[in-house]
JSON list of C-alpha atoms in Angstrom, two decimals:
[
{"chain": "A", "resi": 527, "resn": "MET", "atom": "CA", "xyz": [45.73, 120.14, 121.60]},
{"chain": "A", "resi": 528, "resn": "THR", "atom": "CA", "xyz": [44.58, 121.34, 118.17]},
{"chain": "A", "resi": 529, "resn": "ALA", "atom": "CA", "xyz": [42.95, 119.23, 115.57]},
{"chain": "A", "resi": 530, "resn": "HIS", "atom": "CA", "xyz": [46.18, 119.45, 113.58]},
{"chain": "A", "resi": 531, "resn": "ALA", "atom": "CA", "xyz": [48.28, 118.25, 116.52]},
{"chain": "A", "resi": 532, "resn": "LEU", "atom": "CA", "xyz": [45.84, 115.32, 116.75]},
{"chain": "A", "resi": 533, "resn": "ALA", "atom": "CA", "xyz": [46.34, 114.52, 113.11]},
{"chain": "A", "resi": 534, "resn": "GLY", "atom": "CA", "xyz": [50.13, 114.76, 113.50]},
{"chain": "A", "resi": 535, "resn": "ALA", "atom": "CA", "xyz": [49.99, 112.41, 116.53]},
{"chain": "A", "resi": 536, "resn": "LEU", "atom": "CA", "xyz": [48.09, 109.84, 114.40]},
{"chain": "A", "resi": 537, "resn": "ALA", "atom": "CA", "xyz": [49.99, 110.33, 111.16]},
{"chain": "A", "resi": 538, "resn": "ASP", "atom": "CA", "xyz": [52.18, 107.39, 111.93]},
{"chain": "A", "resi": 539, "resn": "ASP", "atom": "CA", "xyz": [50.79, 103.89, 111.18]},
{"chain": "A", "resi": 540, "resn": "GLY", "atom": "CA", "xyz": [52.22, 102.42, 114.36]},
{"chain": "A", "resi": 541, "resn": "ARG", "atom": "CA", "xyz": [50.71, 105.12, 116.58]},
{"chain": "A", "resi": 542, "resn": "ARG", "atom": "CA", "xyz": [47.38, 104.61, 114.85]},
{"chain": "A", "resi": 543, "resn": "ARG", "atom": "CA", "xyz": [47.51, 100.88, 115.66]},
{"chain": "A", "resi": 544, "resn": "ILE", "atom": "CA", "xyz": [48.45, 101.59, 119.24]},
{"chain": "A", "resi": 545, "resn": "PHE", "atom": "CA", "xyz": [45.66, 104.11, 119.55]},
{"chain": "A", "resi": 546, "resn": "ALA", "atom": "CA", "xyz": [43.19, 101.70, 118.02]},
{"chain": "A", "resi": 547, "resn": "ALA", "atom": "CA", "xyz": [44.17, 98.98, 120.45]},
{"chain": "A", "resi": 548, "resn": "VAL", "atom": "CA", "xyz": [43.64, 101.34, 123.39]},
{"chain": "A", "resi": 549, "resn": "ALA", "atom": "CA", "xyz": [40.33, 102.63, 121.93]},
{"chain": "A", "resi": 550, "resn": "LEU", "atom": "CA", "xyz": [39.23, 99.00, 121.55]},
{"chain": "A", "resi": 551, "resn": "GLY", "atom": "CA", "xyz": [39.87, 98.11, 125.14]},
{"chain": "A", "resi": 552, "resn": "ALA", "atom": "CA", "xyz": [43.53, 97.34, 125.65]},
{"chain": "A", "resi": 553, "resn": "ARG", "atom": "CA", "xyz": [44.37, 98.59, 129.12]},
{"chain": "A", "resi": 554, "resn": "THR", "atom": "CA", "xyz": [47.97, 97.45, 129.63]},
{"chain": "A", "resi": 555, "resn": "VAL", "atom": "CA", "xyz": [51.14, 97.57, 127.52]},
{"chain": "A", "resi": 556, "resn": "PRO", "atom": "CA", "xyz": [51.20, 93.83, 127.05]},
{"chain": "A", "resi": 557, "resn": "GLU", "atom": "CA", "xyz": [47.58, 93.91, 125.80]},
{"chain": "A", "resi": 558, "resn": "VAL", "atom": "CA", "xyz": [48.54, 96.72, 123.36]},
{"chain": "A", "resi": 559, "resn": "VAL", "atom": "CA", "xyz": [51.57, 94.74, 122.13]},
{"chain": "A", "resi": 560, "resn": "GLN", "atom": "CA", "xyz": [49.28, 91.66, 121.49]},
{"chain": "A", "resi": 561, "resn": "ARG", "atom": "CA", "xyz": [46.44, 93.55, 119.75]},
{"chain": "A", "resi": 562, "resn": "SER", "atom": "CA", "xyz": [48.67, 95.90, 117.68]},
{"chain": "A", "resi": 563, "resn": "GLY", "atom": "CA", "xyz": [51.23, 93.23, 116.61]},
{"chain": "A", "resi": 564, "resn": "LEU", "atom": "CA", "xyz": [54.01, 95.72, 117.37]},
{"chain": "A", "resi": 565, "resn": "ALA", "atom": "CA", "xyz": [57.22, 95.26, 119.44]},
{"chain": "A", "resi": 566, "resn": "ALA", "atom": "CA", "xyz": [57.01, 96.37, 123.06]},
{"chain": "A", "resi": 567, "resn": "ARG", "atom": "CA", "xyz": [59.63, 99.07, 122.47]},
{"chain": "A", "resi": 568, "resn": "VAL", "atom": "CA", "xyz": [57.52, 100.52, 119.62]},
{"chain": "A", "resi": 569, "resn": "VAL", "atom": "CA", "xyz": [54.43, 100.41, 121.74]},
{"chain": "A", "resi": 570, "resn": "LEU", "atom": "CA", "xyz": [56.10, 102.20, 124.68]},
{"chain": "A", "resi": 571, "resn": "THR", "atom": "CA", "xyz": [57.41, 104.93, 122.42]},
{"chain": "A", "resi": 572, "resn": "GLY", "atom": "CA", "xyz": [54.10, 105.23, 120.67]},
{"chain": "A", "resi": 573, "resn": "LEU", "atom": "CA", "xyz": [52.22, 105.40, 123.98]},
{"chain": "A", "resi": 574, "resn": "ARG", "atom": "CA", "xyz": [54.46, 108.14, 125.27]},
{"chain": "A", "resi": 575, "resn": "ARG", "atom": "CA", "xyz": [53.90, 110.16, 122.06]},
{"chain": "A", "resi": 576, "resn": "LEU", "atom": "CA", "xyz": [50.17, 109.66, 122.23]},
{"chain": "A", "resi": 577, "resn": "ALA", "atom": "CA", "xyz": [50.15, 110.65, 125.93]},
{"chain": "A", "resi": 578, "resn": "ASP", "atom": "CA", "xyz": [52.19, 113.75, 125.14]},
{"chain": "A", "resi": 579, "resn": "ALA", "atom": "CA", "xyz": [49.69, 114.74, 122.47]},
{"chain": "A", "resi": 580, "resn": "GLY", "atom": "CA", "xyz": [46.89, 114.27, 124.95]},
{"chain": "A", "resi": 581, "resn": "LEU", "atom": "CA", "xyz": [45.23, 111.24, 123.27]},
{"chain": "A", "resi": 582, "resn": "VAL", "atom": "CA", "xyz": [45.96, 108.53, 125.78]},
{"chain": "A", "resi": 583, "resn": "THR", "atom": "CA", "xyz": [46.02, 108.57, 129.55]},
{"chain": "A", "resi": 584, "resn": "GLY", "atom": "CA", "xyz": [47.48, 105.90, 131.90]},
{"chain": "A", "resi": 585, "resn": "ALA", "atom": "CA", "xyz": [45.68, 106.95, 135.08]},
{"chain": "A", "resi": 586, "resn": "ASP", "atom": "CA", "xyz": [45.81, 104.28, 137.76]},
{"chain": "A", "resi": 587, "resn": "GLY", "atom": "CA", "xyz": [47.96, 102.11, 135.54]},
{"chain": "A", "resi": 588, "resn": "ALA", "atom": "CA", "xyz": [45.14, 101.48, 133.12]},
{"chain": "A", "resi": 589, "resn": "LEU", "atom": "CA", "xyz": [45.49, 102.93, 129.59]},
{"chain": "A", "resi": 590, "resn": "ALA", "atom": "CA", "xyz": [42.54, 104.81, 128.19]},
{"chain": "A", "resi": 591, "resn": "VAL", "atom": "CA", "xyz": [41.61, 107.27, 125.41]},
{"chain": "A", "resi": 592, "resn": "ASP", "atom": "CA", "xyz": [41.56, 110.86, 126.66]},
{"chain": "A", "resi": 593, "resn": "GLU", "atom": "CA", "xyz": [38.13, 111.60, 125.38]},
{"chain": "A", "resi": 594, "resn": "GLU", "atom": "CA", "xyz": [37.99, 115.13, 126.75]},
{"chain": "A", "resi": 595, "resn": "SER", "atom": "CA", "xyz": [41.10, 116.07, 124.77]},
{"chain": "A", "resi": 596, "resn": "LEU", "atom": "CA", "xyz": [39.52, 114.62, 121.61]},
{"chain": "A", "resi": 597, "resn": "ARG", "atom": "CA", "xyz": [36.37, 116.66, 122.22]},
{"chain": "A", "resi": 598, "resn": "ALA", "atom": "CA", "xyz": [38.43, 119.82, 122.83]},
{"chain": "A", "resi": 599, "resn": "ALA", "atom": "CA", "xyz": [40.44, 119.21, 119.56]},
{"chain": "A", "resi": 600, "resn": "ALA", "atom": "CA", "xyz": [37.18, 118.85, 117.61]},
{"chain": "A", "resi": 601, "resn": "ARG", "atom": "CA", "xyz": [35.96, 122.15, 118.88]},
{"chain": "A", "resi": 602, "resn": "GLU", "atom": "CA", "xyz": [39.05, 124.09, 118.00]},
{"chain": "A", "resi": 603, "resn": "SER", "atom": "CA", "xyz": [39.28, 125.88, 114.67]},
{"chain": "A", "resi": 604, "resn": "ARG", "atom": "CA", "xyz": [41.92, 125.37, 112.05]},
{"chain": "A", "resi": 605, "resn": "PRO", "atom": "CA", "xyz": [44.90, 127.72, 112.18]},
{"chain": "A", "resi": 606, "resn": "THR", "atom": "CA", "xyz": [44.91, 130.59, 109.74]},
{"chain": "A", "resi": 607, "resn": "GLY", "atom": "CA", "xyz": [47.39, 130.85, 106.96]},
{"chain": "A", "resi": 608, "resn": "ASP", "atom": "CA", "xyz": [46.99, 127.22, 105.78]},
{"chain": "A", "resi": 609, "resn": "ALA", "atom": "CA", "xyz": [46.03, 128.14, 102.14]},
{"chain": "A", "resi": 610, "resn": "GLU", "atom": "CA", "xyz": [49.18, 126.84, 100.38]},
{"chain": "A", "resi": 611, "resn": "PRO", "atom": "CA", "xyz": [50.96, 123.71, 101.47]},
{"chain": "A", "resi": 612, "resn": "ALA", "atom": "CA", "xyz": [54.68, 123.86, 101.74]},
{"chain": "A", "resi": 613, "resn": "GLU", "atom": "CA", "xyz": [56.82, 122.44, 98.96]},
{"chain": "A", "resi": 614, "resn": "ASP", "atom": "CA", "xyz": [58.95, 120.39, 101.24]},
{"chain": "A", "resi": 615, "resn": "PRO", "atom": "CA", "xyz": [57.22, 117.23, 102.54]},
{"chain": "A", "resi": 616, "resn": "VAL", "atom": "CA", "xyz": [58.79, 117.71, 105.93]},
{"chain": "A", "resi": 617, "resn": "LEU", "atom": "CA", "xyz": [57.33, 121.21, 106.17]},
{"chain": "A", "resi": 618, "resn": "ARG", "atom": "CA", "xyz": [54.01, 120.05, 104.83]},
{"chain": "A", "resi": 619, "resn": "THR", "atom": "CA", "xyz": [53.81, 117.33, 107.44]},
{"chain": "A", "resi": 620, "resn": "PHE", "atom": "CA", "xyz": [54.89, 119.30, 110.49]},
{"chain": "A", "resi": 621, "resn": "LEU", "atom": "CA", "xyz": [53.64, 122.84, 109.80]},
{"chain": "A", "resi": 622, "resn": "ARG", "atom": "CA", "xyz": [50.23, 124.37, 109.19]},
{"chain": "A", "resi": 623, "resn": "GLY", "atom": "CA", "xyz": [50.92, 127.80, 107.96]},
{"chain": "A", "resi": 624, "resn": "ASP", "atom": "CA", "xyz": [53.42, 129.08, 110.46]},
{"chain": "A", "resi": 625, "resn": "VAL", "atom": "CA", "xyz": [52.40, 126.81, 113.34]},
{"chain": "A", "resi": 626, "resn": "LEU", "atom": "CA", "xyz": [54.14, 123.59, 114.37]},
{"chain": "A", "resi": 627, "resn": "VAL", "atom": "CA", "xyz": [51.83, 120.61, 114.58]},
{"chain": "A", "resi": 628, "resn": "GLY", "atom": "CA", "xyz": [54.55, 118.07, 115.43]},
{"chain": "A", "resi": 629, "resn": "MET", "atom": "CA", "xyz": [58.26, 117.73, 115.86]},
{"chain": "A", "resi": 630, "resn": "PRO", "atom": "CA", "xyz": [60.09, 115.10, 113.74]},
{"chain": "A", "resi": 631, "resn": "ALA", "atom": "CA", "xyz": [61.91, 112.40, 115.73]},
{"chain": "A", "resi": 632, "resn": "GLN", "atom": "CA", "xyz": [64.34, 111.87, 112.90]},
{"chain": "A", "resi": 633, "resn": "ARG", "atom": "CA", "xyz": [67.27, 114.30, 113.21]},
{"chain": "A", "resi": 634, "resn": "GLY", "atom": "CA", "xyz": [67.52, 115.14, 109.50]},
{"chain": "A", "resi": 635, "resn": "ARG", "atom": "CA", "xyz": [63.92, 116.00, 109.21]},
{"chain": "A", "resi": 636, "resn": "ARG", "atom": "CA", "xyz": [63.94, 117.95, 112.49]},
{"chain": "A", "resi": 637, "resn": "ARG", "atom": "CA", "xyz": [66.88, 119.97, 111.20]},
{"chain": "A", "resi": 638, "resn": "THR", "atom": "CA", "xyz": [65.11, 120.75, 107.98]},
{"chain": "A", "resi": 639, "resn": "LEU", "atom": "CA", "xyz": [62.11, 122.06, 110.01]},
{"chain": "A", "resi": 640, "resn": "LEU", "atom": "CA", "xyz": [64.33, 124.05, 112.42]},
{"chain": "A", "resi": 641, "resn": "ALA", "atom": "CA", "xyz": [66.26, 125.55, 109.57]},
{"chain": "A", "resi": 642, "resn": "HIS", "atom": "CA", "xyz": [63.04, 126.78, 108.09]},
{"chain": "A", "resi": 643, "resn": "ILE", "atom": "CA", "xyz": [61.89, 128.26, 111.34]},
{"chain": "A", "resi": 644, "resn": "ALA", "atom": "CA", "xyz": [65.29, 129.92, 111.87]},
{"chain": "A", "resi": 645, "resn": "GLN", "atom": "CA", "xyz": [65.19, 131.47, 108.42]},
{"chain": "A", "resi": 646, "resn": "ARG", "atom": "CA", "xyz": [61.66, 132.69, 108.75]},
{"chain": "A", "resi": 647, "resn": "SER", "atom": "CA", "xyz": [62.13, 134.11, 112.34]},
{"chain": "A", "resi": 648, "resn": "PHE", "atom": "CA", "xyz": [65.66, 135.54, 112.45]},
{"chain": "A", "resi": 649, "resn": "THR", "atom": "CA", "xyz": [67.94, 137.62, 110.20]},
{"chain": "A", "resi": 650, "resn": "ALA", "atom": "CA", "xyz": [71.48, 136.21, 109.92]},
{"chain": "A", "resi": 651, "resn": "GLY", "atom": "CA", "xyz": [73.99, 138.36, 111.70]},
{"chain": "A", "resi": 652, "resn": "THR", "atom": "CA", "xyz": [71.42, 140.24, 113.84]},
{"chain": "A", "resi": 653, "resn": "ARG", "atom": "CA", "xyz": [71.81, 139.89, 117.59]},
{"chain": "A", "resi": 654, "resn": "TYR", "atom": "CA", "xyz": [68.61, 139.06, 119.59]},
{"chain": "A", "resi": 655, "resn": "PRO", "atom": "CA", "xyz": [68.05, 139.19, 123.29]},
{"chain": "A", "resi": 656, "resn": "GLU", "atom": "CA", "xyz": [66.40, 136.00, 124.77]},
{"chain": "A", "resi": 657, "resn": "ARG", "atom": "CA", "xyz": [63.09, 137.70, 125.12]},
{"chain": "A", "resi": 658, "resn": "ALA", "atom": "CA", "xyz": [63.03, 138.64, 121.44]},
{"chain": "A", "resi": 659, "resn": "VAL", "atom": "CA", "xyz": [63.91, 135.07, 120.53]},
{"chain": "A", "resi": 660, "resn": "ASP", "atom": "CA", "xyz": [61.09, 133.71, 122.77]},
{"chain": "A", "resi": 661, "resn": "ASP", "atom": "CA", "xyz": [58.61, 136.28, 121.23]},
{"chain": "A", "resi": 662, "resn": "ALA", "atom": "CA", "xyz": [59.63, 135.17, 117.73]},
{"chain": "A", "resi": 663, "resn": "LEU", "atom": "CA", "xyz": [59.21, 131.44, 118.60]},
{"chain": "A", "resi": 664, "resn": "LYS", "atom": "CA", "xyz": [55.94, 131.58, 120.60]},
{"chain": "A", "resi": 665, "resn": "PRO", "atom": "CA", "xyz": [53.71, 131.89, 117.42]},
{"chain": "A", "resi": 666, "resn": "TRP", "atom": "CA", "xyz": [55.26, 128.71, 115.99]},
{"chain": "A", "resi": 667, "resn": "CYS", "atom": "CA", "xyz": [54.21, 126.85, 119.14]},
{"chain": "A", "resi": 668, "resn": "ALA", "atom": "CA", "xyz": [50.46, 127.84, 119.08]},
{"chain": "A", "resi": 669, "resn": "GLY", "atom": "CA", "xyz": [49.64, 124.36, 117.84]},
{"chain": "A", "resi": 670, "resn": "GLY", "atom": "CA", "xyz": [50.89, 122.77, 121.02]},
{"chain": "A", "resi": 671, "resn": "ALA", "atom": "CA", "xyz": [53.39, 120.52, 119.34]},
{"chain": "A", "resi": 672, "resn": "SER", "atom": "CA", "xyz": [56.25, 122.16, 121.25]},
{"chain": "A", "resi": 673, "resn": "ASP", "atom": "CA", "xyz": [56.99, 125.04, 123.52]},
{"chain": "A", "resi": 674, "resn": "HIS", "atom": "CA", "xyz": [59.19, 128.01, 122.71]},
{"chain": "A", "resi": 675, "resn": "ALA", "atom": "CA", "xyz": [61.91, 127.16, 125.25]},
{"chain": "A", "resi": 676, "resn": "THR", "atom": "CA", "xyz": [62.25, 123.61, 123.70]},
{"chain": "A", "resi": 677, "resn": "LEU", "atom": "CA", "xyz": [62.28, 125.10, 120.22]},
{"chain": "A", "resi": 678, "resn": "ARG", "atom": "CA", "xyz": [64.90, 127.60, 121.20]},
{"chain": "A", "resi": 679, "resn": "ARG", "atom": "CA", "xyz": [67.05, 124.78, 122.68]},
{"chain": "A", "resi": 680, "resn": "TYR", "atom": "CA", "xyz": [66.71, 122.67, 119.51]},
{"chain": "A", "resi": 681, "resn": "LEU", "atom": "CA", "xyz": [67.80, 125.74, 117.36]},
{"chain": "A", "resi": 682, "resn": "VAL", "atom": "CA", "xyz": [70.87, 126.15, 119.57]},
{"chain": "A", "resi": 683, "resn": "ASP", "atom": "CA", "xyz": [71.64, 122.42, 119.72]},
{"chain": "A", "resi": 684, "resn": "GLU", "atom": "CA", "xyz": [71.55, 122.24, 115.93]},
{"chain": "A", "resi": 685, "resn": "ARG", "atom": "CA", "xyz": [73.76, 125.34, 115.75]},
{"chain": "A", "resi": 686, "resn": "LEU", "atom": "CA", "xyz": [71.17, 127.29, 113.80]},
{"chain": "A", "resi": 687, "resn": "LEU", "atom": "CA", "xyz": [71.27, 129.92, 116.54]},
{"chain": "A", "resi": 688, "resn": "THR", "atom": "CA", "xyz": [74.26, 130.70, 118.69]},
{"chain": "A", "resi": 689, "resn": "ARG", "atom": "CA", "xyz": [74.05, 131.87, 122.27]},
{"chain": "A", "resi": 690, "resn": "GLU", "atom": "CA", "xyz": [76.60, 134.07, 124.00]},
{"chain": "A", "resi": 691, "resn": "GLN", "atom": "CA", "xyz": [75.83, 135.69, 127.37]},
{"chain": "A", "resi": 692, "resn": "GLY", "atom": "CA", "xyz": [72.08, 135.53, 126.74]},
{"chain": "A", "resi": 693, "resn": "VAL", "atom": "CA", "xyz": [72.25, 137.06, 123.24]},
{"chain": "A", "resi": 694, "resn": "TYR", "atom": "CA", "xyz": [71.29, 134.88, 120.28]},
{"chain": "A", "resi": 695, "resn": "GLN", "atom": "CA", "xyz": [72.31, 135.16, 116.69]},
{"chain": "A", "resi": 696, "resn": "ARG", "atom": "CA", "xyz": [71.32, 133.08, 113.53]},
{"chain": "A", "resi": 697, "resn": "THR", "atom": "CA", "xyz": [74.21, 131.43, 111.96]},
{"chain": "A", "resi": 698, "resn": "ALA", "atom": "CA", "xyz": [74.85, 131.56, 108.26]},
{"chain": "A", "resi": 699, "resn": "GLU", "atom": "CA", "xyz": [75.09, 127.71, 107.98]},
{"chain": "A", "resi": 700, "resn": "ASP", "atom": "CA", "xyz": [71.31, 127.15, 108.39]},
{"chain": "A", "resi": 701, "resn": "HIS", "atom": "CA", "xyz": [70.39, 126.19, 104.84]},
{"chain": "A", "resi": 702, "resn": "ALA", "atom": "CA", "xyz": [68.08, 123.25, 104.78]}
]
């Protein structure tokens, strides 16, 4: 986890409240619900996202802050190429330079982000073998917010890339 992935995980007010409840001693979901004032469904989703980001653990059924992950994030340096923030607020939120720091849950925002990645990584009409697609997507995943296979699957699911017999091609309809 990078410091930017950490910031992305805590960018949401609800997740900050959930994290604070765990940090202040809530050890079970009902305790987090009570302390955060959020609905159980929101707490469960938030805890899953915090666990995926490496901020919260649920070892032995007791929730806890993953202090080792926090220490590791504090030691890591900031990604290069972060001099100018992107114009689009979605890109500014989920990218640091050309590195993903989070993946939007909302489909419209996710599509905007994926269209940007497709446009920056692939030329429309050019055919790419799967290995070349993976090599193009791996640098985007250096922040730990996603892996290249998941990113590739999202691009295909959103029809920003087509796949035919293991060969990929960027579609022309990928404007964000």
